[in-house]
Coordinates of C-alpha atoms in Angstrom, one line a residue:
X274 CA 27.2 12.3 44.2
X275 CA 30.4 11.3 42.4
X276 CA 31.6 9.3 45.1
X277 CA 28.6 7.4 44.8
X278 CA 28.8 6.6 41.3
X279 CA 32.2 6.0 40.8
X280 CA 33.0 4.0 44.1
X281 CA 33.8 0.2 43.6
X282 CA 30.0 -0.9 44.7
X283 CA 28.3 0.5 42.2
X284 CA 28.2 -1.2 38.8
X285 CA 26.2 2.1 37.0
X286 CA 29.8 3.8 35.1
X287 CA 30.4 0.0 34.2
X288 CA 27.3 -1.3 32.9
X289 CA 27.0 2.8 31.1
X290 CA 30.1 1.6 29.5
X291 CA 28.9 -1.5 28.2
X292 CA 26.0 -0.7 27.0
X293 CA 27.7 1.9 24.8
X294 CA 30.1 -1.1 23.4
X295 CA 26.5 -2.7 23.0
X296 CA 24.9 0.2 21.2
X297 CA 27.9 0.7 18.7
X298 CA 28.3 -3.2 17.7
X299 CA 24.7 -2.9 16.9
X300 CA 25.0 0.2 15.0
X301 CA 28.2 -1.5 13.2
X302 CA 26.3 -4.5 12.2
X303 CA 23.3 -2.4 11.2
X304 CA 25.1 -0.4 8.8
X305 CA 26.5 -1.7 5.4
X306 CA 29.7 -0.8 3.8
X307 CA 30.5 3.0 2.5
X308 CA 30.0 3.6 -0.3
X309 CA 26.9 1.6 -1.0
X310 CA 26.4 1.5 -4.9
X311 CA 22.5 1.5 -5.4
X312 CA 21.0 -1.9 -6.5
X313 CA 18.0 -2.8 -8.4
X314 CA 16.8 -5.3 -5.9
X315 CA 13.3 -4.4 -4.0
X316 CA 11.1 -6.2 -1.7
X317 CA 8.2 -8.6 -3.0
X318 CA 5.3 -6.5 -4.9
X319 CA 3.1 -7.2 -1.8
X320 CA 5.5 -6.0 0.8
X321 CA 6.7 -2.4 -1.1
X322 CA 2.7 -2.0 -1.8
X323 CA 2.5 -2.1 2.3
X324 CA 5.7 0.3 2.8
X325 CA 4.3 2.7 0.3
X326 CA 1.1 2.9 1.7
X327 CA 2.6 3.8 5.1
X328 CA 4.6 6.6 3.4
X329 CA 1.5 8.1 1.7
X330 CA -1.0 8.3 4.8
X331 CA 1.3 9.5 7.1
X332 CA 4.4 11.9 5.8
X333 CA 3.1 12.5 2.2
X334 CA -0.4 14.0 4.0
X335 CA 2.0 17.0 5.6
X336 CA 5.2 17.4 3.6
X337 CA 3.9 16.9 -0.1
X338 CA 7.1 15.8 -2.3
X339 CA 5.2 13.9 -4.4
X340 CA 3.0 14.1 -7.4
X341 CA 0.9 10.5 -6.4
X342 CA -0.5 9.4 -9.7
X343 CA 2.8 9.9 -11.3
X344 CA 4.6 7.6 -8.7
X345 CA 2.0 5.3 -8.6
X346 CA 1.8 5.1 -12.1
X347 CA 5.8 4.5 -12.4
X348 CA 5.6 2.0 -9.5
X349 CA 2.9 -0.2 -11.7
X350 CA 5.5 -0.1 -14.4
X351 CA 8.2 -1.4 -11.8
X352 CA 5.8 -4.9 -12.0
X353 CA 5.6 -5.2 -16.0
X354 CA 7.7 -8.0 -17.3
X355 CA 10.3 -6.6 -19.7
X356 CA 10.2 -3.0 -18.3
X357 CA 13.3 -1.5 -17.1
X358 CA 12.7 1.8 -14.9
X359 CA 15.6 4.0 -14.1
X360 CA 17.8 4.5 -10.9
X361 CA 16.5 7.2 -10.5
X362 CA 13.1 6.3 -9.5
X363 CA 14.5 3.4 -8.2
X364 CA 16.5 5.1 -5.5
X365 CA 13.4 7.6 -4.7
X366 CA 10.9 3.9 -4.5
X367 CA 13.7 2.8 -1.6
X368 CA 13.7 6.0 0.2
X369 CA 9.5 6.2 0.3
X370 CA 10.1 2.4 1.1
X371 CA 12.9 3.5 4.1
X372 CA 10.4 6.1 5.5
X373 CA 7.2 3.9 5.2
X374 CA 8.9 1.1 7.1
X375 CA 9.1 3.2 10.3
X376 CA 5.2 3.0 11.0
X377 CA 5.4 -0.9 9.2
X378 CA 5.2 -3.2 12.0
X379 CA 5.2 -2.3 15.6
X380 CA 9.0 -3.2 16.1
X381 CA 10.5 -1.7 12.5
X382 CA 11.6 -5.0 11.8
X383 CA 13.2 -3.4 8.8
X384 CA 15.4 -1.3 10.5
X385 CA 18.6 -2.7 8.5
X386 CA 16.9 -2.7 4.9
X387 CA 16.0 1.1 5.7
X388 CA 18.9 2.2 6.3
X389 CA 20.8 0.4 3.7
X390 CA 18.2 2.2 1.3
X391 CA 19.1 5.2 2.8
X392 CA 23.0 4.7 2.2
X393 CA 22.4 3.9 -1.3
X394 CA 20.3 6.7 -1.9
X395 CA 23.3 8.7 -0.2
X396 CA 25.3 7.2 -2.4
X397 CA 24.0 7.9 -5.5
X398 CA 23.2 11.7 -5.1
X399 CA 26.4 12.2 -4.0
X400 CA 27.5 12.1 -7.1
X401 CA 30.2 14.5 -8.6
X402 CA 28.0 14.6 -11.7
X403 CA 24.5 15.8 -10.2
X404 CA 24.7 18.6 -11.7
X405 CA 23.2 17.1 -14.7
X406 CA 20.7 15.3 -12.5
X407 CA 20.1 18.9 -11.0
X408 CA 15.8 19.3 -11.1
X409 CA 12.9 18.7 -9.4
X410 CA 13.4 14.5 -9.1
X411 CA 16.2 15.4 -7.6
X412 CA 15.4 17.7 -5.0
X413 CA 12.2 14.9 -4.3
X414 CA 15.0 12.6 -3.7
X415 CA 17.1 15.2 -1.8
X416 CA 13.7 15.9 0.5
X417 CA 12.8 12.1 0.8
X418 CA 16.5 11.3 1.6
X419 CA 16.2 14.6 4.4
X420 CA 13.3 13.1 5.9
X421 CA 14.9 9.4 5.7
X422 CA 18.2 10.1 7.7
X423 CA 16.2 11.8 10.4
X424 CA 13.1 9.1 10.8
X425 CA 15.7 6.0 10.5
X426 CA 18.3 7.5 12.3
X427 CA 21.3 7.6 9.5
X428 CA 22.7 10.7 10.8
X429 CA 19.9 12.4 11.8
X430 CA 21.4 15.1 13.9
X431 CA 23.5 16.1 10.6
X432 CA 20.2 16.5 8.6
X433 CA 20.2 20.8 9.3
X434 CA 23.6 20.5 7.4
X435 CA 22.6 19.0 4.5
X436 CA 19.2 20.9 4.9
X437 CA 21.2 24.1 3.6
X438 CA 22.7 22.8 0.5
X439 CA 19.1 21.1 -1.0
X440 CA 18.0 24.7 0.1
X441 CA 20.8 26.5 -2.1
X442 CA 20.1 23.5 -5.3
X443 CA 16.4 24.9 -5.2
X444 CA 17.7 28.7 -5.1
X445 CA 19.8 27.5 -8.3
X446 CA 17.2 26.5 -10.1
X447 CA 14.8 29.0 -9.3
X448 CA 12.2 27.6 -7.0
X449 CA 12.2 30.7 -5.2
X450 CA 11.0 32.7 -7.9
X451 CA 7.1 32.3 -8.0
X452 CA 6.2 30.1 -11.1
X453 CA 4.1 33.4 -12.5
X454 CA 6.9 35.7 -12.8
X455 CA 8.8 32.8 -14.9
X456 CA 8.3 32.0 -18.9
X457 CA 5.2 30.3 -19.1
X458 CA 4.6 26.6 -18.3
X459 CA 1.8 24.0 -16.9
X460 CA -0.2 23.9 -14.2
X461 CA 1.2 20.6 -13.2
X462 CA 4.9 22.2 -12.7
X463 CA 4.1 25.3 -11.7
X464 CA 2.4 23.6 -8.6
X465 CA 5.3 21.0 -8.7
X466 CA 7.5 23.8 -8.0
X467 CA 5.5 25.5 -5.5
X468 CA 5.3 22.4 -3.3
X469 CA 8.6 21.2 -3.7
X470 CA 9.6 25.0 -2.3
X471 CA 7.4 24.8 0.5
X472 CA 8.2 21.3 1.6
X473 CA 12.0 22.7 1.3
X474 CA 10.9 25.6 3.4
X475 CA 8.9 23.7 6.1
X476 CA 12.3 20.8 6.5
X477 CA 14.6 23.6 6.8
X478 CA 12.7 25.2 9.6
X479 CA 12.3 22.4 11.6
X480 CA 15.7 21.2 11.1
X481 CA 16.9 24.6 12.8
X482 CA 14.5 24.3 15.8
X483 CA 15.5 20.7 16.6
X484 CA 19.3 21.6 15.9
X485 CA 19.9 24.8 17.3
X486 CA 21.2 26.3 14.0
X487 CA 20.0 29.3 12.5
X488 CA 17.3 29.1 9.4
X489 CA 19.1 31.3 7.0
X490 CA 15.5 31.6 5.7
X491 CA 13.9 35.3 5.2
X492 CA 10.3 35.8 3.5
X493 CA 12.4 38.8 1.7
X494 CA 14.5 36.3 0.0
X495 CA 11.6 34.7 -1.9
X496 CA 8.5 35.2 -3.9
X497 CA 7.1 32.1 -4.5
X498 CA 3.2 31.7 -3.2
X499 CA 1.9 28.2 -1.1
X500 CA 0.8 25.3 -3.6
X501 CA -2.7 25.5 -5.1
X502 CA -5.6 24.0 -3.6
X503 CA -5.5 21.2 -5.9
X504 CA -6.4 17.2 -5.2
X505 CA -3.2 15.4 -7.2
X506 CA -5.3 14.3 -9.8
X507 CA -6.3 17.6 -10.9
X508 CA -2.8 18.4 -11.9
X509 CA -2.8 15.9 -15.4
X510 CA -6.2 17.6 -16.7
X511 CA -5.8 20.4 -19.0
X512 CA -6.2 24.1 -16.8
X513 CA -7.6 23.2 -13.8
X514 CA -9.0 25.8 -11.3
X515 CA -7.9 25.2 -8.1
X516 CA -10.6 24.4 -5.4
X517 CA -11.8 27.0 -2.6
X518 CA -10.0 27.4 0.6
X519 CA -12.7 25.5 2.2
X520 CA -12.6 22.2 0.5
X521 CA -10.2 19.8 1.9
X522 CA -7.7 18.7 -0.7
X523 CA -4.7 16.4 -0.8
X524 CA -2.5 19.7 -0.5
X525 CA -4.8 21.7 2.2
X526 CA -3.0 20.5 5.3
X527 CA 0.3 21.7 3.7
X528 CA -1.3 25.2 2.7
X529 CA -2.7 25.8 6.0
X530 CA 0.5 24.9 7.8
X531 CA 2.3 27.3 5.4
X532 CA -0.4 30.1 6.8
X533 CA 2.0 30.1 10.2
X534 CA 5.5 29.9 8.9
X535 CA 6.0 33.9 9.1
X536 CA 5.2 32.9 13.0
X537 CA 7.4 30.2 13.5
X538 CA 10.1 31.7 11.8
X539 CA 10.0 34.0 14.1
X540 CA 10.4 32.0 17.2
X541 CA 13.0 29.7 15.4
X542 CA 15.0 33.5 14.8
X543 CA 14.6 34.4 18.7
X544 CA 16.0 31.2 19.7
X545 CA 18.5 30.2 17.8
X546 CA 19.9 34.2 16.3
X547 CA 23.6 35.0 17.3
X548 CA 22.0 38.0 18.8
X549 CA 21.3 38.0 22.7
X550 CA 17.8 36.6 23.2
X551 CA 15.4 39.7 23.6
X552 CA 13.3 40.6 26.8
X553 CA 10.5 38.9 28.3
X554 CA 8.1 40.9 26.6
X555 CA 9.4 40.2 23.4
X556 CA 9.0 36.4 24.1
X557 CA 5.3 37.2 25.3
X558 CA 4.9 39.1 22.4
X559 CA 5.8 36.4 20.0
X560 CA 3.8 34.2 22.1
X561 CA 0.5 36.1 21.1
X562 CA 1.6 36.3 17.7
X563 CA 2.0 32.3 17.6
X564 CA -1.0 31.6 19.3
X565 CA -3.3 33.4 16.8
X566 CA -1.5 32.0 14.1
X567 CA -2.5 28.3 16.0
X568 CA -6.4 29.6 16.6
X569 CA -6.6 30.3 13.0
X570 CA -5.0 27.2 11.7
X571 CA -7.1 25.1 13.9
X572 CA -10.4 27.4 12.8
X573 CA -9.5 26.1 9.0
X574 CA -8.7 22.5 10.3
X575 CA -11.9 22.5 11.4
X576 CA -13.7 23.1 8.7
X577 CA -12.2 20.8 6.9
X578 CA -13.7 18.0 9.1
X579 CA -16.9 19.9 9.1
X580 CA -17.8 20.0 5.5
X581 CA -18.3 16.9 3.2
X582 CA -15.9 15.1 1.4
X583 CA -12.4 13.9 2.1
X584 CA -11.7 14.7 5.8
X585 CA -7.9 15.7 6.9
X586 CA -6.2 12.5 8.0
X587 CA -5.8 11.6 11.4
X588 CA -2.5 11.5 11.0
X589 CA -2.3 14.9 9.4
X590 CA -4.3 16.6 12.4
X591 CA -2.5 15.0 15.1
X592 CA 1.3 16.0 13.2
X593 CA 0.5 19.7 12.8
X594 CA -0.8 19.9 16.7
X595 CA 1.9 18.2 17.7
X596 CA 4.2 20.5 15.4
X597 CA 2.7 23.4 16.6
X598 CA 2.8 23.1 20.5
X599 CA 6.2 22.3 20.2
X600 CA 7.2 25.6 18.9
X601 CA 5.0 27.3 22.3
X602 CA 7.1 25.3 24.0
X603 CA 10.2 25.8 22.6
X604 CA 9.6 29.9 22.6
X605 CA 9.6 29.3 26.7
X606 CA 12.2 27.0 27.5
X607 CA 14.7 29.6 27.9
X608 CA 12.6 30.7 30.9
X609 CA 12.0 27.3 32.1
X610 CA 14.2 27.1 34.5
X611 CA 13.7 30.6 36.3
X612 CA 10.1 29.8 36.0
X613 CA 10.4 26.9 38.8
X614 CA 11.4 29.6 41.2
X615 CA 10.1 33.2 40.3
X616 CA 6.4 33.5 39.7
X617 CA 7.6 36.1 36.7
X618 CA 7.8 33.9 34.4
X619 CA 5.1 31.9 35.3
X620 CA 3.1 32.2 32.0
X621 CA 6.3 30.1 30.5
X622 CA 6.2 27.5 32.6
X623 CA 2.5 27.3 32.4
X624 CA 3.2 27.0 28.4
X625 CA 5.3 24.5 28.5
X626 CA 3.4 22.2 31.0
X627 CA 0.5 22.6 28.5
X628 CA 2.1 21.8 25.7
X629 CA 4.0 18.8 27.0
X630 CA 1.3 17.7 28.0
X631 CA -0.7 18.1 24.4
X632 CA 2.7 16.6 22.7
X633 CA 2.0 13.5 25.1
X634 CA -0.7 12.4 25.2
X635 CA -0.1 12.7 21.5
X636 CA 2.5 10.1 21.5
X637 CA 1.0 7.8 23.9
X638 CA -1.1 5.2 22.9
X639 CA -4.3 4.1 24.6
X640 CA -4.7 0.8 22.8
X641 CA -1.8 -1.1 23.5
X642 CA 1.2 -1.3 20.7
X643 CA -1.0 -3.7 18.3
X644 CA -3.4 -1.1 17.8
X645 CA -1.6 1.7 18.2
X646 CA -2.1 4.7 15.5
X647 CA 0.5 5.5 12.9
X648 CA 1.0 9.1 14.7
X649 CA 2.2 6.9 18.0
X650 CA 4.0 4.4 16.2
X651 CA 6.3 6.9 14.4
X652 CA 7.1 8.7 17.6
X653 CA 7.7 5.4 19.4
X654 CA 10.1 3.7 16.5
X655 CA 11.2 6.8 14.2
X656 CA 14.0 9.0 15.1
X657 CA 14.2 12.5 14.9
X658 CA 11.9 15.4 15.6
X659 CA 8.4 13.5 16.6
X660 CA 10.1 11.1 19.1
X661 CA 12.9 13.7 20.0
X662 CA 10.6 16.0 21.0
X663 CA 7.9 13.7 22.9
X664 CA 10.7 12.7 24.9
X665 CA 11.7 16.0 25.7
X666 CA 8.1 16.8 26.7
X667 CA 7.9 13.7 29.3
X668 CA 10.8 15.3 31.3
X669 CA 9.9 18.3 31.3
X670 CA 6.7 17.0 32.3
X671 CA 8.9 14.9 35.5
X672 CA 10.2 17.8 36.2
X673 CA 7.5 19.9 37.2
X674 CA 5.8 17.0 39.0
X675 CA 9.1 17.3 41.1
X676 CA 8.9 20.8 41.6
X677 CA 5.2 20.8 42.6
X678 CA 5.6 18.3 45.2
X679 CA 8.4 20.2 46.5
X680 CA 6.9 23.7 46.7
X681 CA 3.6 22.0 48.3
X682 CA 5.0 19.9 50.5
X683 CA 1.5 18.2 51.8
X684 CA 1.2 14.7 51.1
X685 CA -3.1 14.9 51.5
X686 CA -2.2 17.1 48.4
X687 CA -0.2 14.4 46.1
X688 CA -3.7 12.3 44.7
X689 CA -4.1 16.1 42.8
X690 CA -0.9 15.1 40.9
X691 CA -1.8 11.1 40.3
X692 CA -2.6 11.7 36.2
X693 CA 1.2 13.1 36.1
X694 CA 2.8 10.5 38.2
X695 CA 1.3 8.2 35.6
X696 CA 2.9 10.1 33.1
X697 CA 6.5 9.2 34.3
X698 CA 5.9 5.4 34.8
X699 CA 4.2 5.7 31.1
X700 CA 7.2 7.5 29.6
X701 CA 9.7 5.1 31.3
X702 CA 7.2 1.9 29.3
X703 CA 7.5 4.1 26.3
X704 CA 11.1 4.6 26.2
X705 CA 11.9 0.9 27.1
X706 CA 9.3 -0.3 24.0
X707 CA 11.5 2.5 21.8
X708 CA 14.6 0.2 22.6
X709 CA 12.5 -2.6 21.7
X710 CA 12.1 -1.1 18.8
X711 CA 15.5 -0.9 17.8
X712 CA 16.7 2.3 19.7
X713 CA 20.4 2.3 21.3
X714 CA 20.4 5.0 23.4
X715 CA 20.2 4.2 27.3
X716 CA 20.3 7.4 28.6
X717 CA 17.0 8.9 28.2
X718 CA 15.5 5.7 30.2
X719 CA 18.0 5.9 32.9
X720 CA 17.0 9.9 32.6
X721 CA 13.5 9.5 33.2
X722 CA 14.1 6.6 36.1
X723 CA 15.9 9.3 38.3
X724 CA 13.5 11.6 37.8
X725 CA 10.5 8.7 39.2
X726 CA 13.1 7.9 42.0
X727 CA 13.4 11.5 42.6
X728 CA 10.0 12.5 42.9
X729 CA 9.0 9.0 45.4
X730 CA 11.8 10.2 47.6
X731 CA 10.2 13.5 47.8
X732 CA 6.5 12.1 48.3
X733 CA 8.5 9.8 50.9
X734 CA 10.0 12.7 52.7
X735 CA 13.2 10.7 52.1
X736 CA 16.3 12.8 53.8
X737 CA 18.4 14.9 51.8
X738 CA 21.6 12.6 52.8
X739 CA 19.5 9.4 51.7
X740 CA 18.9 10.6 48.1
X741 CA 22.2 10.3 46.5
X742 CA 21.8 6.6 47.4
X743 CA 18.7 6.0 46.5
X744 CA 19.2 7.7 42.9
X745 CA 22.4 5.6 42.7
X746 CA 19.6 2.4 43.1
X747 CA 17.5 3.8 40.7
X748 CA 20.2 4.3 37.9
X749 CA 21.5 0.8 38.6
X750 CA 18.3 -0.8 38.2
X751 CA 17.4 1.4 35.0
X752 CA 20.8 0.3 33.0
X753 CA 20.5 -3.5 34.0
X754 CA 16.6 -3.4 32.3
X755 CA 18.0 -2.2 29.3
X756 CA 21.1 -4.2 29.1
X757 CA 19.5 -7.4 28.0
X758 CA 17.3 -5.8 25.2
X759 CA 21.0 -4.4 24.2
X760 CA 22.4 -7.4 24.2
X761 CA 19.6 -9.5 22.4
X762 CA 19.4 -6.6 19.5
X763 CA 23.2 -7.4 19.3
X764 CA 22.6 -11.5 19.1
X765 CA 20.4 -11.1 16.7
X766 CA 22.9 -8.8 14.1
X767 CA 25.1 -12.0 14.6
X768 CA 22.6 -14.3 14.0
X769 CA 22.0 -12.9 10.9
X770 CA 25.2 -12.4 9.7
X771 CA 25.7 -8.6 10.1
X772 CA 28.8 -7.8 11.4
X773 CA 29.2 -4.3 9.9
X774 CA 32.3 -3.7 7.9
X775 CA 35.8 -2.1 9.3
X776 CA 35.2 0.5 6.0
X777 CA 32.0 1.5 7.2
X778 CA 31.8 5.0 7.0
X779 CA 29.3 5.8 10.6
X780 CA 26.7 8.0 9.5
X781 CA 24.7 6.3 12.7
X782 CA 26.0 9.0 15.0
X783 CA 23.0 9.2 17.9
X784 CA 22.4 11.8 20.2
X785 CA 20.9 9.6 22.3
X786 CA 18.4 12.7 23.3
X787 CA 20.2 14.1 25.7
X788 CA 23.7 15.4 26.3
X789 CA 27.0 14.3 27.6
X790 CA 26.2 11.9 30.4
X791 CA 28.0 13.6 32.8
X792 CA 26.3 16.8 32.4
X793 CA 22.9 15.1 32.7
X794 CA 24.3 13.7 35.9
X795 CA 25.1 16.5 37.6
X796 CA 21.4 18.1 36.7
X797 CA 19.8 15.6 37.9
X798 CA 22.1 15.5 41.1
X799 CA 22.0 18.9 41.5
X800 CA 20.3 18.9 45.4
X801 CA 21.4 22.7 46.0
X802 CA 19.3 24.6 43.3
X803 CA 15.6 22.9 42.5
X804 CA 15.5 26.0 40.5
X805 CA 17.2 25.4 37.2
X806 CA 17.0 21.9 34.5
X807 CA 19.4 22.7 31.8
X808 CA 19.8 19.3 29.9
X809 CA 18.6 20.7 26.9

């Protein structure tokens, strides 16, 4: 294949080239100066209304950091002529602001203002003196800021790093010590606590699955019990009793995904341990262990949406799904690639075609980008674990499509496997209206490309000497369609007078979703052995 790609005819090494000069003038122009002192200035009234509402009905519904009524009753404050609030909640109002603007429009048209938000926010708790900042505003901020570098992309793939050290400020001031073994306080911060813990727990976990890192999490390390089943507004009123595990409340999707964390923990340990991974068995094992943690989270999902009253968001539902089939997946991708070849591990593979499935047609929209829902619209122009992940699942999805043509090698056969052929032009679409969106990367589109071409030339019956041409097309034609939305993001930064700074210190590192391009290369050229796929 290399001669292919690297001989003088084809323009793909060339055009790959330019379009990482492309992505990294964007990126330049994108990001302000380091350090970025935090400012008081804030969007119009009307337009931080709009961000904060995206923020609440989407993140805030599964990874509770805030106490609502308090915020919303500091953010009316903001408006009130002669009131000064502090930087403080300043900074924390422009991170909620950089996370709500992900979902804002359909192409994150305020892609620079969230991530200058996020680099002032960076700024400002990186303090040498946070020490006296050191409580639970500040580990808000330190959460909020977490989930901000991941969802805007401001070194997202960084994000398990700093996970550990908001871990080890929470261990310092006790938030792992259940609020009942502590001198006595209110109901309002004993909760407080409990959620900020849990949220701490819950962004530390999934840090470590997306990174590869270990947790450095063990449920003998800490004592402290799930957040009550209290509605926010309960909190401010005397000695509330907290509702019954029945009744939907603002923090029920939280407590029920907090139900499943001895599970997950568990597969995230497997994975990612310096140990050797374990036996078969012991996957399968886990496997049945995670599954009945699933069956019983959906059984209380359920009755939420059965019983009267506030029904879980549809944002909610669709995130913990989505969460949770990606850790069946992830369990059996280390027996992926055997899986295409020995029927052994055929349970693995039948996983992870199930669940990328599930994690698709998650992230799809049906309606078009103008009415698509704010679960879709994350994964399409956020960063980070949702979109990550739904990509990962589309070529793992291309990839069995591949395999099953070739193992059944009857073209009467191929209208069975029409819904996932639709799947890869879809994912292509998807990844192309990503870009539009303000994403950089090329490779995942030229990934899934030469996994299309791939899988035509085997419906074709194309010969084996024929291929390496014909994927050479396909990667050619794939970097020229995203060139021009490269170079039009890259106009526009110019147009508008961003041309980055020569201090800037690059937290905008992307990993583009996949690895080194020439390692993705030679899996996808990889004629020889059908049998493995290790680009993850």
């Amino acid at each position: 294949m290399e001669p292919h790609l690297r001989g003088s005819s084809s323009s793909v090494i060339a055009n790959i080239d330019r379009a990482k000069l492309l992505a990294r003038a964007i990126k330049s122009q994108r990001s302000p100066s380091w350090p970025t002192p935090p400012t008081r200035d804030i969007p119009p009234k009307q337009v931080c209304e709009k961000l904060v509402s995206c923020y609440l009905r989407t993140i805030e519904t599964v990874y509770r950091v805030l106490h609502v009524p308090s915020f919303q009753r500091d953010f009316e404050e903001l408006w009130v002529a002669g009131h000064e609030p502090s930087m403080a909640f300043i900074v924390l109002l422009k991170l909620v602001l950089a996370i709500g603007a992900t979902i804002h429009d359909e192409n994150f048209s305020m892609r620079t203002e969230a991530i200058r938000w996020v680099y002032e926010a960076q700024t400002w708790l990186s303090s040498p003196t946070f020490k006296s900042r050191l409580g639970i505003q500040y580990l808000q901020m330190s959460i909020l800021l977490l989930i901000a570098r991941e969802l805007v992309d401001v070194g997202s793939e960084m994000v398990w790093i700093s996970v550990g050290s908001v871990y080890r400020a929470a261990v310092y001031i006790g938030l792992h010590k259940d609020p009942a073994h502590l001198p006595q306080m209110t109901v309002f911060e004993a909760e407080m606590r409990r959620r900020i813990w849990n949220t701490i727990l819950e962004v530390s976990l999934q840090t470590s699955l997306e990174s590869g890192g270990p947790t450095f999490i063990s449920l003998e390390d800490f004592d402290t019990e799930p957040p009550g089943n209290f509605n926010d507004d309960q909190l401010t009123t005397g000695k509330p009793a907290a509702q019954s595990n029945s009744v939907h409340t603002q923090s029920s999707i939280s407590i029920a995904l907090r139900d499943t964390l001895p599970a997950r923990l568990t597969v995230v340990k497997c994975l990612n341990d310096r140990s050797p991974n374990g036996t078969y068995e012991e996957t399968l094992r886990i496997d049945t262990a995670l599954r009945g943690a699933y069956k019983t989270l959906r059984r209380t999902l359920q009755t939420y949406t059965a019983i009267e009253g506030l029904p879980p968001p549809t944002f909610a539902l669709q995130a913990i799904d989505f969460i949770m089939q990606r850790y069946i997946s992830s369990l059996h991708v280390p027996f992926f690639g055997p899986s295409l070849y020995d029927p052994v591990y055929a349970f693995s593979r039948k996983a992870i075609l199930d669940s990328s499935l599930k994690i698709w047609n998650a992230t799809k929209s049906d309606f078009g980008i103008p009415d698509e829902g704010d679960f879709a619209r994350l994964c399409r122009c956020g960063a980070g674990f949702f979109r990550a992940f739904a990509f990962h699942a589309s070529t793992f999805l291309g990839v069995e499509i591949r395999t099953q043509i070739q193992d059944d090698g009857d073209l009467n056969s191929i209208h069975l496997y029409s819904n996932l052929f639709s799947i890869l032009e879809d994912a292509a679409s998807w990844y192309l209206q990503s870009m539009e969106a303000g994403e950089t990367g090329v490779k995942g589109y030229i990934l899934l490309k030469l996994i299309a071409a791939q899988v035509d030339a085997t419906k074709q019956h194309v010969q084996q000497s024929e291929l390496p041409r014909l994927l050479v097309k396909a990667a050619e034609s794939a970097v020229e369609k995203c060139i021009p939305i490269l170079e039009t993001m890259a106009s526009q930064g110019r147009a508008n007078g961003s041309e980055g700074s020569s201090e800037c210190f690059d937290l905008q590192v992307s990993s583009d979703f996949v690895e080194d391009w020439d390692m993705v290369m030679s899996d996808i050229f990889s004629f020889g052995d059908q049998g493995t796929y290790n680009t993850f």
